[in-house]
Amino acid sequence: MYAFLNKKIIIFMVIIIGFIFISLDQILMGNKKNFTVFTEIEKKDSIIEDHNPWPILYISIFYFTSISLGSLFFLSIQNVSKSGWSVIIHPIMEKISSFIPYGGFMIFIVFLLNTMNMIHIFHWMNPNLYDKIIENKKLFLNIPFFLVRSLIYVLGCSFFYSSIKKISCVLYTSHSLNDYKKLYFRSILFIIFFSFISIFMIWDWIMSLNPHWFSTLFSWYVLSSFIITGISTITIIAIYMNKKGYFPFFNKNHLHDLSKYLFSSSLLWTYFWFSQFLLYWYGNIPEEITFFIKREEIYNSIHFWMLIPNFLIPFFVLISSKNKSNYKIVFLVSLILLVGHYIDIYHLIAPDTGIKFCLFEIIGSLLIIGGFFTYILFINFNNRKSNSSEGNPFFQESKNYKYPYM
């Protein structure tokens, strides 16, 4: 209890430091205008403020919420596929998913503030803006329907998280096959639900930042990023908790399988990245290539540079079977992937909000939201009763799991 209290104090200090960093940005950068690259119609609506930390906070909230969603989605896949090897780390996946209600609530608050014209992230919500393209999308892209959809995403994902967690907690103590069947069925429902709503959620929460641009591959591209960041966080926490003695059954065999998921999901992300870029480069349609041109002008081809942490490093490092079972190497690759996919999320959102790159704001927002994310995890991990998955019928298989080719 004393150790947990110390950790809470450290987390609160980290959050306070985050606020200090954002305040430093206001002091040091307050007199400078944000850098924007907009089309002519977007310029009419863009409201350039001396200091606007909201877009950066929105990026961080979305990033950590996506980690939790990716973790819950991965957990559901493990339940539905009846994978025995991963059962001992199911509690870790559940704890990481615990941020979903909080992250979803904060995102919804951002939307409400935007609809009240208190902040300006989604420019199409400006009532004074007239744009023929946006007008043609009013049937889908209107404030009431947008808020209703967002509420469905947040409440739906929160419901499935709470439901899966509740059934799991009962299963871990009851050892009942009926409870396992309930967990299996609920996981199927979540996969169906999330596979459907994630497409619209990503359209709404990211792609609608620039209503003039659209991509049919975009949702799958971002969804693959959810999965990677979720698995990376699971891997980091599993290694850390094992070193601290909380998950003694976790070993190199389980780490090897997690590494294979990291490796394959990185390839999946790269496939979507290349597919989208190749089609746009070949078609060379002005309405489509503005996405890449804008980011090239602002960030000097970051779209290509982020292939290094998100594809090249995990590919060449984890292609070795020996490296897949090395704790230090996999831990480092997981950290690199988390950094690389934050860069990816940043480059998807920031250019369409008209903000200037500022390291103080980025660090501050990551410390604030990341600190809150960590605090929620610690609260859940402090409940030791739900840190073991012994009631799962595949627990013994997971406990004794051996990778046959190691």
Tab-separated table of C-alpha atoms in Angstrom:
chain	number	residue	atom	x	y	z
A	1	MET	CA	0.000	0.000	0.000
A	2	TYR	CA	2.866	2.345	0.886
A	3	ALA	CA	4.591	1.609	-2.441
A	4	PHE	CA	1.339	2.291	-4.304
A	5	LEU	CA	0.968	5.613	-2.456
A	6	ASN	CA	4.475	6.601	-3.543
A	7	LYS	CA	3.630	5.729	-7.136
A	8	LYS	CA	0.471	7.846	-6.962
A	9	ILE	CA	2.535	10.808	-5.750
A	10	ILE	CA	5.030	10.335	-8.593
A	11	ILE	CA	2.215	10.153	-11.161
A	12	PHE	CA	0.603	13.335	-9.841
A	13	MET	CA	3.990	15.072	-10.000
A	14	VAL	CA	4.362	13.935	-13.627
A	15	ILE	CA	0.928	15.389	-14.449
A	16	ILE	CA	1.847	18.682	-12.756
A	17	ILE	CA	5.106	18.803	-14.745
A	18	GLY	CA	2.995	18.288	-17.882
A	19	PHE	CA	0.935	21.367	-17.051
A	20	ILE	CA	4.168	23.300	-16.437
A	21	PHE	CA	5.462	22.321	-19.889
A	22	ILE	CA	2.262	23.547	-21.545
A	23	SER	CA	2.495	26.774	-19.537
A	24	LEU	CA	6.099	27.189	-20.681
A	25	ASP	CA	4.880	26.910	-24.248
A	26	GLN	CA	2.359	29.666	-23.595
A	27	ILE	CA	5.108	31.904	-22.216
A	28	LEU	CA	7.782	31.155	-24.811
A	29	MET	CA	5.579	30.728	-27.898
A	30	GLY	CA	2.626	32.916	-26.947
A	31	ASN	CA	3.456	35.740	-29.326
A	32	LYS	CA	3.984	33.489	-32.346
A	33	LYS	CA	1.217	32.511	-34.746
A	34	ASN	CA	0.456	28.911	-35.509
A	35	PHE	CA	1.705	27.593	-38.816
A	36	THR	CA	-1.080	26.533	-41.163
A	37	VAL	CA	-1.363	25.053	-44.591
A	38	PHE	CA	-5.000	25.234	-45.655
A	39	THR	CA	-6.941	25.375	-48.844
A	40	GLU	CA	-8.653	28.676	-49.694
A	41	ILE	CA	-11.953	27.567	-48.164
A	42	GLU	CA	-10.224	26.235	-45.046
A	43	LYS	CA	-8.467	29.599	-44.614
A	44	LYS	CA	-11.822	31.335	-44.333
A	45	ASP	CA	-12.661	29.223	-41.338
A	46	SER	CA	-9.277	28.771	-39.663
A	47	ILE	CA	-9.067	30.631	-36.392
A	48	ILE	CA	-5.422	31.257	-35.611
A	49	GLU	CA	-4.841	31.628	-31.887
A	50	ASP	CA	-1.681	32.734	-30.113
A	51	HIS	CA	-1.736	29.621	-27.964
A	52	ASN	CA	-3.939	26.605	-28.488
A	53	PRO	CA	-3.005	23.427	-26.611
A	54	TRP	CA	-6.333	21.699	-27.321
A	55	PRO	CA	-5.348	19.966	-30.580
A	56	ILE	CA	-2.222	18.521	-28.917
A	57	LEU	CA	-4.256	17.356	-25.927
A	58	TYR	CA	-6.772	15.798	-28.330
A	59	ILE	CA	-3.949	13.925	-30.077
A	60	SER	CA	-2.670	12.537	-26.755
A	61	ILE	CA	-6.154	11.565	-25.569
A	62	PHE	CA	-6.858	9.808	-28.866
A	63	TYR	CA	-3.453	8.083	-28.751
A	64	PHE	CA	-3.863	6.576	-25.274
A	65	THR	CA	-7.499	5.685	-25.931
A	66	SER	CA	-6.403	3.871	-29.090
A	67	ILE	CA	-3.918	1.841	-27.018
A	68	SER	CA	-6.749	0.691	-24.743
A	69	LEU	CA	-9.048	-0.081	-27.671
A	70	GLY	CA	-6.286	-2.046	-29.402
A	71	SER	CA	-5.660	-4.021	-26.213
A	72	LEU	CA	-9.351	-4.902	-25.763
A	73	PHE	CA	-9.631	-5.873	-29.428
A	74	PHE	CA	-6.553	-8.106	-29.129
A	75	LEU	CA	-7.937	-9.685	-25.937
A	76	SER	CA	-11.228	-10.434	-27.669
A	77	ILE	CA	-9.391	-12.048	-30.574
A	78	GLN	CA	-7.530	-14.269	-28.104
A	79	ASN	CA	-10.810	-15.263	-26.429
A	80	VAL	CA	-12.583	-16.034	-29.680
A	81	SER	CA	-9.673	-17.994	-31.168
A	82	LYS	CA	-9.336	-19.907	-27.863
A	83	SER	CA	-5.611	-19.249	-27.802
A	84	GLY	CA	-4.137	-21.072	-24.839
A	85	TRP	CA	-0.688	-19.451	-24.762
A	86	SER	CA	-1.920	-15.943	-23.908
A	87	VAL	CA	-4.260	-16.715	-20.992
A	88	ILE	CA	-1.784	-15.749	-18.255
A	89	ILE	CA	-1.489	-12.226	-19.668
A	90	HIS	CA	-5.246	-11.701	-20.142
A	91	PRO	CA	-5.382	-9.666	-16.906
A	92	ILE	CA	-2.767	-7.295	-18.343
A	93	MET	CA	-4.869	-6.766	-21.458
A	94	GLU	CA	-7.917	-6.072	-19.290
A	95	LYS	CA	-6.043	-3.505	-17.179
A	96	ILE	CA	-4.771	-1.641	-20.233
A	97	SER	CA	-8.332	-1.554	-21.585
A	98	SER	CA	-9.510	0.177	-18.394
A	99	PHE	CA	-8.734	3.624	-19.858
A	100	ILE	CA	-11.476	3.299	-22.508
A	101	PRO	CA	-14.324	4.952	-20.519
A	102	TYR	CA	-12.065	7.807	-19.364
A	103	GLY	CA	-10.468	8.428	-22.759
A	104	GLY	CA	-13.839	8.236	-24.507
A	105	PHE	CA	-15.343	10.704	-22.028
A	106	MET	CA	-12.497	13.200	-22.554
A	107	ILE	CA	-12.798	12.930	-26.334
A	108	PHE	CA	-16.529	13.581	-26.098
A	109	ILE	CA	-15.883	16.663	-23.920
A	110	VAL	CA	-13.530	17.977	-26.629
A	111	PHE	CA	-16.315	17.555	-29.189
A	112	LEU	CA	-18.826	19.371	-26.981
A	113	LEU	CA	-16.421	22.288	-26.489
A	114	ASN	CA	-15.917	22.398	-30.254
A	115	THR	CA	-19.670	22.470	-30.937
A	116	MET	CA	-20.026	25.363	-28.469
A	117	ASN	CA	-17.340	27.251	-30.411
A	118	MET	CA	-15.085	27.368	-27.341
A	119	ILE	CA	-12.257	25.565	-29.111
A	120	HIS	CA	-11.564	25.159	-32.828
A	121	ILE	CA	-10.346	21.748	-33.944
A	122	PHE	CA	-13.084	20.577	-36.319
A	123	HIS	CA	-13.470	23.521	-38.679
A	124	TRP	CA	-16.603	22.179	-40.342
A	125	MET	CA	-18.456	22.751	-37.041
A	126	ASN	CA	-18.112	26.526	-37.440
A	127	PRO	CA	-21.681	27.828	-38.033
A	128	ASN	CA	-20.326	30.793	-40.022
A	129	LEU	CA	-18.632	28.598	-42.591
A	130	TYR	CA	-20.211	27.948	-45.978
A	131	ASP	CA	-18.489	25.336	-48.079
A	132	LYS	CA	-20.161	23.589	-51.003
A	133	ILE	CA	-18.294	20.330	-50.366
A	134	ILE	CA	-19.229	20.292	-46.674
A	135	GLU	CA	-22.826	21.200	-47.537
A	136	ASN	CA	-23.000	18.134	-49.757
A	137	LYS	CA	-21.936	16.004	-46.769
A	138	LYS	CA	-24.375	17.564	-44.300
A	139	LEU	CA	-26.535	14.457	-44.209
A	140	PHE	CA	-23.670	12.618	-42.496
A	141	LEU	CA	-21.442	15.461	-41.301
A	142	ASN	CA	-23.709	17.480	-39.034
A	143	ILE	CA	-23.235	18.230	-35.344
A	144	PRO	CA	-26.228	16.350	-33.808
A	145	PHE	CA	-25.589	13.169	-35.808
A	146	PHE	CA	-21.831	13.454	-35.160
A	147	LEU	CA	-22.386	13.661	-31.393
A	148	VAL	CA	-24.866	10.786	-31.416
A	149	ARG	CA	-22.427	8.600	-33.337
A	150	SER	CA	-19.573	9.523	-30.986
A	151	LEU	CA	-21.736	8.726	-27.988
A	152	ILE	CA	-22.508	5.306	-29.461
A	153	TYR	CA	-18.768	4.639	-29.967
A	154	VAL	CA	-17.860	5.671	-26.418
A	155	LEU	CA	-20.773	4.001	-24.612
A	156	GLY	CA	-20.569	0.864	-26.760
A	157	CYS	CA	-16.839	0.298	-26.195
A	158	SER	CA	-17.168	1.156	-22.492
A	159	PHE	CA	-20.030	-1.317	-22.142
A	160	PHE	CA	-18.089	-4.143	-23.772
A	161	TYR	CA	-14.992	-3.381	-21.681
A	162	SER	CA	-17.013	-3.426	-18.440
A	163	SER	CA	-18.910	-6.534	-19.508
A	164	ILE	CA	-15.818	-8.526	-20.525
A	165	LYS	CA	-13.992	-7.449	-17.378
A	166	LYS	CA	-16.917	-8.408	-15.143
A	167	ILE	CA	-17.324	-11.850	-16.730
A	168	SER	CA	-13.557	-12.438	-16.541
A	169	CYS	CA	-13.422	-11.558	-12.839
A	170	VAL	CA	-16.247	-14.023	-12.146
A	171	LEU	CA	-14.591	-16.696	-14.305
A	172	TYR	CA	-11.229	-16.354	-12.532
A	173	THR	CA	-12.851	-17.332	-9.235
A	174	SER	CA	-15.711	-19.614	-10.331
A	175	HIS	CA	-13.783	-21.828	-12.800
A	176	SER	CA	-17.144	-22.265	-14.525
A	177	LEU	CA	-17.394	-23.396	-18.125
A	178	ASN	CA	-20.661	-21.473	-18.473
A	179	ASP	CA	-18.874	-18.248	-17.515
A	180	TYR	CA	-16.209	-19.012	-20.101
A	181	LYS	CA	-18.908	-19.454	-22.755
A	182	LYS	CA	-20.349	-16.069	-21.773
A	183	LEU	CA	-16.900	-14.508	-22.152
A	184	TYR	CA	-16.466	-16.187	-25.533
A	185	PHE	CA	-19.842	-14.967	-26.795
A	186	ARG	CA	-19.327	-11.410	-25.476
A	187	SER	CA	-15.922	-11.253	-27.182
A	188	ILE	CA	-17.508	-12.256	-30.494
A	189	LEU	CA	-20.057	-9.469	-30.129
A	190	PHE	CA	-17.354	-6.917	-29.372
A	191	ILE	CA	-15.262	-7.907	-32.397
A	192	ILE	CA	-18.315	-7.545	-34.665
A	193	PHE	CA	-19.289	-4.244	-33.015
A	194	PHE	CA	-15.794	-2.751	-33.056
A	195	SER	CA	-14.993	-3.906	-36.586
A	196	PHE	CA	-18.047	-2.004	-37.765
A	197	ILE	CA	-17.974	1.161	-35.622
A	198	SER	CA	-14.183	1.639	-35.828
A	199	ILE	CA	-14.570	2.507	-39.531
A	200	PHE	CA	-17.004	5.333	-38.778
A	201	MET	CA	-15.186	6.338	-35.600
A	202	ILE	CA	-11.949	6.984	-37.480
A	203	TRP	CA	-13.825	8.823	-40.234
A	204	ASP	CA	-15.425	11.048	-37.604
A	205	TRP	CA	-12.568	11.551	-35.162
A	206	ILE	CA	-9.698	11.998	-37.633
A	207	MET	CA	-10.727	12.152	-41.296
A	208	SER	CA	-13.461	14.759	-40.731
A	209	LEU	CA	-10.766	17.197	-39.577
A	210	ASN	CA	-10.327	17.796	-43.297
A	211	PRO	CA	-13.741	17.214	-44.951
A	212	HIS	CA	-12.256	17.856	-48.410
A	213	TRP	CA	-10.148	14.701	-48.250
A	214	PHE	CA	-11.191	11.068	-47.945
A	215	SER	CA	-9.674	7.621	-48.207
A	216	THR	CA	-11.376	4.231	-48.296
A	217	LEU	CA	-8.302	2.583	-46.722
A	218	PHE	CA	-7.860	5.138	-43.964
A	219	SER	CA	-9.891	3.392	-41.254
A	220	TRP	CA	-8.099	0.077	-41.714
A	221	TYR	CA	-4.776	1.899	-41.685
A	222	VAL	CA	-5.520	3.557	-38.326
A	223	LEU	CA	-7.074	0.362	-36.917
A	224	SER	CA	-3.806	-1.485	-37.579
A	225	SER	CA	-2.066	1.231	-35.555
A	226	PHE	CA	-4.515	0.574	-32.679
A	227	ILE	CA	-3.520	-3.092	-32.681
A	228	ILE	CA	0.230	-2.397	-32.766
A	229	THR	CA	0.188	0.130	-29.921
A	230	GLY	CA	-2.056	-2.167	-27.890
A	231	ILE	CA	0.262	-5.183	-28.319
A	232	SER	CA	3.350	-3.027	-27.682
A	233	THR	CA	1.919	-1.788	-24.385
A	234	ILE	CA	0.891	-5.332	-23.396
A	235	THR	CA	4.441	-6.504	-24.096
A	236	ILE	CA	6.101	-3.692	-22.131
A	237	ILE	CA	3.859	-4.159	-19.076
A	238	ALA	CA	4.168	-7.971	-19.198
A	239	ILE	CA	7.985	-7.731	-19.178
A	240	TYR	CA	7.953	-5.107	-16.421
A	241	MET	CA	5.497	-7.024	-14.219
A	242	ASN	CA	7.420	-10.256	-14.730
A	243	LYS	CA	10.662	-8.584	-13.614
A	244	LYS	CA	8.830	-7.305	-10.522
A	245	GLY	CA	7.627	-10.832	-9.764
A	246	TYR	CA	3.888	-10.277	-10.316
A	247	PHE	CA	3.513	-12.560	-13.352
A	248	PRO	CA	6.011	-15.379	-12.675
A	249	PHE	CA	4.483	-17.708	-15.285
A	250	PHE	CA	5.264	-15.261	-18.099
A	251	ASN	CA	8.435	-16.444	-19.837
A	252	LYS	CA	10.327	-16.358	-23.125
A	253	ASN	CA	7.836	-18.665	-24.804
A	254	HIS	CA	4.999	-16.182	-24.290
A	255	LEU	CA	7.302	-13.301	-25.212
A	256	HIS	CA	8.157	-15.034	-28.486
A	257	ASP	CA	4.482	-15.198	-29.458
A	258	LEU	CA	3.898	-11.552	-28.514
A	259	SER	CA	6.910	-10.636	-30.659
A	260	LYS	CA	5.419	-12.502	-33.607
A	261	TYR	CA	2.255	-10.423	-33.262
A	262	LEU	CA	4.355	-7.246	-33.120
A	263	PHE	CA	6.219	-8.328	-36.230
A	264	SER	CA	3.133	-9.322	-38.234
A	265	SER	CA	1.028	-6.308	-37.207
A	266	SER	CA	3.872	-3.991	-38.244
A	267	LEU	CA	3.819	-5.640	-41.652
A	268	LEU	CA	0.045	-5.186	-41.808
A	269	TRP	CA	0.371	-1.471	-40.998
A	270	THR	CA	3.063	-1.099	-43.661
A	271	TYR	CA	0.867	-2.872	-46.205
A	272	PHE	CA	-1.939	-0.352	-45.627
A	273	TRP	CA	0.544	2.529	-45.664
A	274	PHE	CA	2.007	1.403	-48.997
A	275	SER	CA	-1.389	0.586	-50.537
A	276	GLN	CA	-2.766	4.030	-49.778
A	277	PHE	CA	0.358	5.875	-50.903
A	278	LEU	CA	0.813	3.848	-54.103
A	279	LEU	CA	-2.789	4.363	-55.243
A	280	TYR	CA	-2.641	8.113	-54.606
A	281	TRP	CA	0.790	8.497	-56.201
A	282	TYR	CA	-0.318	6.558	-59.295
A	283	GLY	CA	-3.676	8.344	-59.605
A	284	ASN	CA	-2.167	11.789	-58.902
A	285	ILE	CA	-5.624	13.336	-58.314
A	286	PRO	CA	-5.333	16.818	-56.721
A	287	GLU	CA	-8.153	16.199	-54.225
A	288	GLU	CA	-6.319	13.129	-52.924
A	289	ILE	CA	-2.625	14.062	-52.965
A	290	THR	CA	-3.217	17.238	-50.895
A	291	PHE	CA	-2.987	14.940	-47.854
A	292	PHE	CA	0.653	14.124	-48.643
A	293	ILE	CA	1.615	17.539	-50.020
A	294	LYS	CA	0.437	19.330	-46.881
A	295	ARG	CA	2.481	17.021	-44.639
A	296	GLU	CA	5.520	17.246	-46.874
A	297	GLU	CA	5.450	21.055	-46.700
A	298	ILE	CA	5.036	21.134	-42.915
A	299	TYR	CA	7.105	18.175	-41.720
A	300	ASN	CA	9.583	17.505	-44.534
A	301	SER	CA	8.284	14.115	-45.719
A	302	ILE	CA	7.582	12.696	-42.261
A	303	HIS	CA	5.329	10.223	-44.056
A	304	PHE	CA	8.467	8.443	-45.242
A	305	TRP	CA	10.660	8.972	-42.170
A	306	MET	CA	8.194	7.272	-39.850
A	307	LEU	CA	8.706	4.029	-41.782
A	308	ILE	CA	11.989	3.688	-39.858
A	309	PRO	CA	10.473	3.154	-36.372
A	310	ASN	CA	7.211	1.628	-37.598
A	311	PHE	CA	8.515	-0.836	-40.185
A	312	LEU	CA	12.268	-1.063	-40.741
A	313	ILE	CA	13.366	-1.434	-37.105
A	314	PRO	CA	10.724	-4.024	-36.054
A	315	PHE	CA	11.160	-5.892	-39.351
A	316	PHE	CA	14.947	-6.295	-39.274
A	317	VAL	CA	15.196	-6.743	-35.500
A	318	LEU	CA	12.303	-9.137	-34.930
A	319	ILE	CA	12.863	-11.215	-38.057
A	320	SER	CA	15.305	-13.234	-35.961
A	321	SER	CA	13.659	-15.918	-33.841
A	322	LYS	CA	16.375	-15.475	-31.220
A	323	ASN	CA	15.624	-11.762	-30.868
A	324	LYS	CA	11.914	-12.459	-30.424
A	325	SER	CA	12.625	-14.085	-27.061
A	326	ASN	CA	15.113	-11.479	-25.827
A	327	TYR	CA	13.472	-9.356	-23.122
A	328	LYS	CA	15.627	-6.272	-23.624
A	329	ILE	CA	15.378	-6.268	-27.417
A	330	VAL	CA	11.601	-6.793	-27.514
A	331	PHE	CA	11.084	-4.181	-24.780
A	332	LEU	CA	13.113	-1.642	-26.772
A	333	VAL	CA	11.339	-2.430	-30.065
A	334	SER	CA	7.968	-2.052	-28.318
A	335	LEU	CA	8.990	1.388	-27.027
A	336	ILE	CA	10.166	2.400	-30.494
A	337	LEU	CA	6.826	1.293	-31.969
A	338	LEU	CA	4.910	3.347	-29.392
A	339	VAL	CA	6.972	6.424	-30.282
A	340	GLY	CA	6.656	5.742	-34.008
A	341	HIS	CA	2.885	5.403	-33.875
A	342	TYR	CA	2.517	8.539	-31.787
A	343	ILE	CA	4.343	10.288	-34.635
A	344	ASP	CA	1.891	8.646	-37.029
A	345	ILE	CA	-1.181	9.810	-35.068
A	346	TYR	CA	0.340	13.282	-34.724
A	347	HIS	CA	0.964	13.570	-38.444
A	348	LEU	CA	-2.612	12.422	-39.192
A	349	ILE	CA	-4.249	15.012	-36.926
A	350	ALA	CA	-1.987	18.028	-36.385
A	351	PRO	CA	-1.693	19.392	-39.963
A	352	ASP	CA	-5.476	19.671	-40.320
A	353	THR	CA	-5.888	21.583	-37.051
A	354	GLY	CA	-3.507	24.399	-37.981
A	355	ILE	CA	-1.117	24.040	-35.041
A	356	LYS	CA	2.596	24.624	-35.074
A	357	PHE	CA	4.988	21.913	-33.926
A	358	CYS	CA	6.076	22.645	-30.367
A	359	LEU	CA	8.027	20.157	-28.279
A	360	PHE	CA	6.872	21.695	-24.985
A	361	GLU	CA	3.200	21.132	-25.857
A	362	ILE	CA	3.836	17.575	-27.026
A	363	ILE	CA	5.791	16.618	-23.901
A	364	GLY	CA	3.278	18.390	-21.663
A	365	SER	CA	0.243	16.693	-23.199
A	366	LEU	CA	1.918	13.271	-23.095
A	367	LEU	CA	2.819	13.747	-19.421
A	368	ILE	CA	-0.705	14.877	-18.515
A	369	ILE	CA	-2.710	12.241	-20.399
A	370	GLY	CA	-0.010	9.567	-20.061
A	371	GLY	CA	0.152	10.226	-16.321
A	372	PHE	CA	-3.613	9.846	-16.012
A	373	PHE	CA	-3.455	6.673	-18.165
A	374	THR	CA	-0.759	5.241	-15.864
A	375	TYR	CA	-2.741	6.198	-12.768
A	376	ILE	CA	-5.783	4.260	-14.037
A	377	LEU	CA	-3.550	1.237	-14.723
A	378	PHE	CA	-2.029	1.335	-11.232
A	379	ILE	CA	-5.468	1.523	-9.624
A	380	ASN	CA	-6.537	-1.583	-11.544
A	381	PHE	CA	-3.302	-3.493	-10.933
A	382	ASN	CA	-3.580	-2.731	-7.221
A	383	ASN	CA	-6.590	-5.064	-7.180
A	384	ARG	CA	-4.571	-8.254	-6.858
A	385	LYS	CA	-7.612	-10.549	-6.927
A	386	SER	CA	-8.063	-9.925	-10.657
A	387	ASN	CA	-4.372	-10.267	-11.531
A	388	SER	CA	-4.604	-14.021	-12.040
A	389	SER	CA	-6.529	-15.893	-14.725
A	390	GLU	CA	-6.507	-19.302	-13.018
A	391	GLY	CA	-10.224	-19.823	-13.602
A	392	ASN	CA	-9.807	-19.856	-17.378
A	393	PRO	CA	-10.021	-23.440	-18.732
A	394	PHE	CA	-6.863	-22.825	-20.778
A	395	PHE	CA	-4.821	-21.558	-17.818
A	396	GLN	CA	-2.770	-24.727	-17.374
A	397	GLU	CA	-2.015	-24.833	-21.089
A	398	SER	CA	-0.799	-21.242	-20.897
A	399	LYS	CA	1.209	-21.892	-17.741
A	400	ASN	CA	3.029	-24.853	-19.321
A	401	TYR	CA	3.232	-23.373	-22.817
A	402	LYS	CA	6.415	-24.132	-24.749
A	403	TYR	CA	7.221	-22.735	-28.176
A	404	PRO	CA	8.262	-25.871	-30.119
A	405	TYR	CA	11.024	-24.277	-32.246
A	406	MET	CA	12.941	-22.400	-29.566
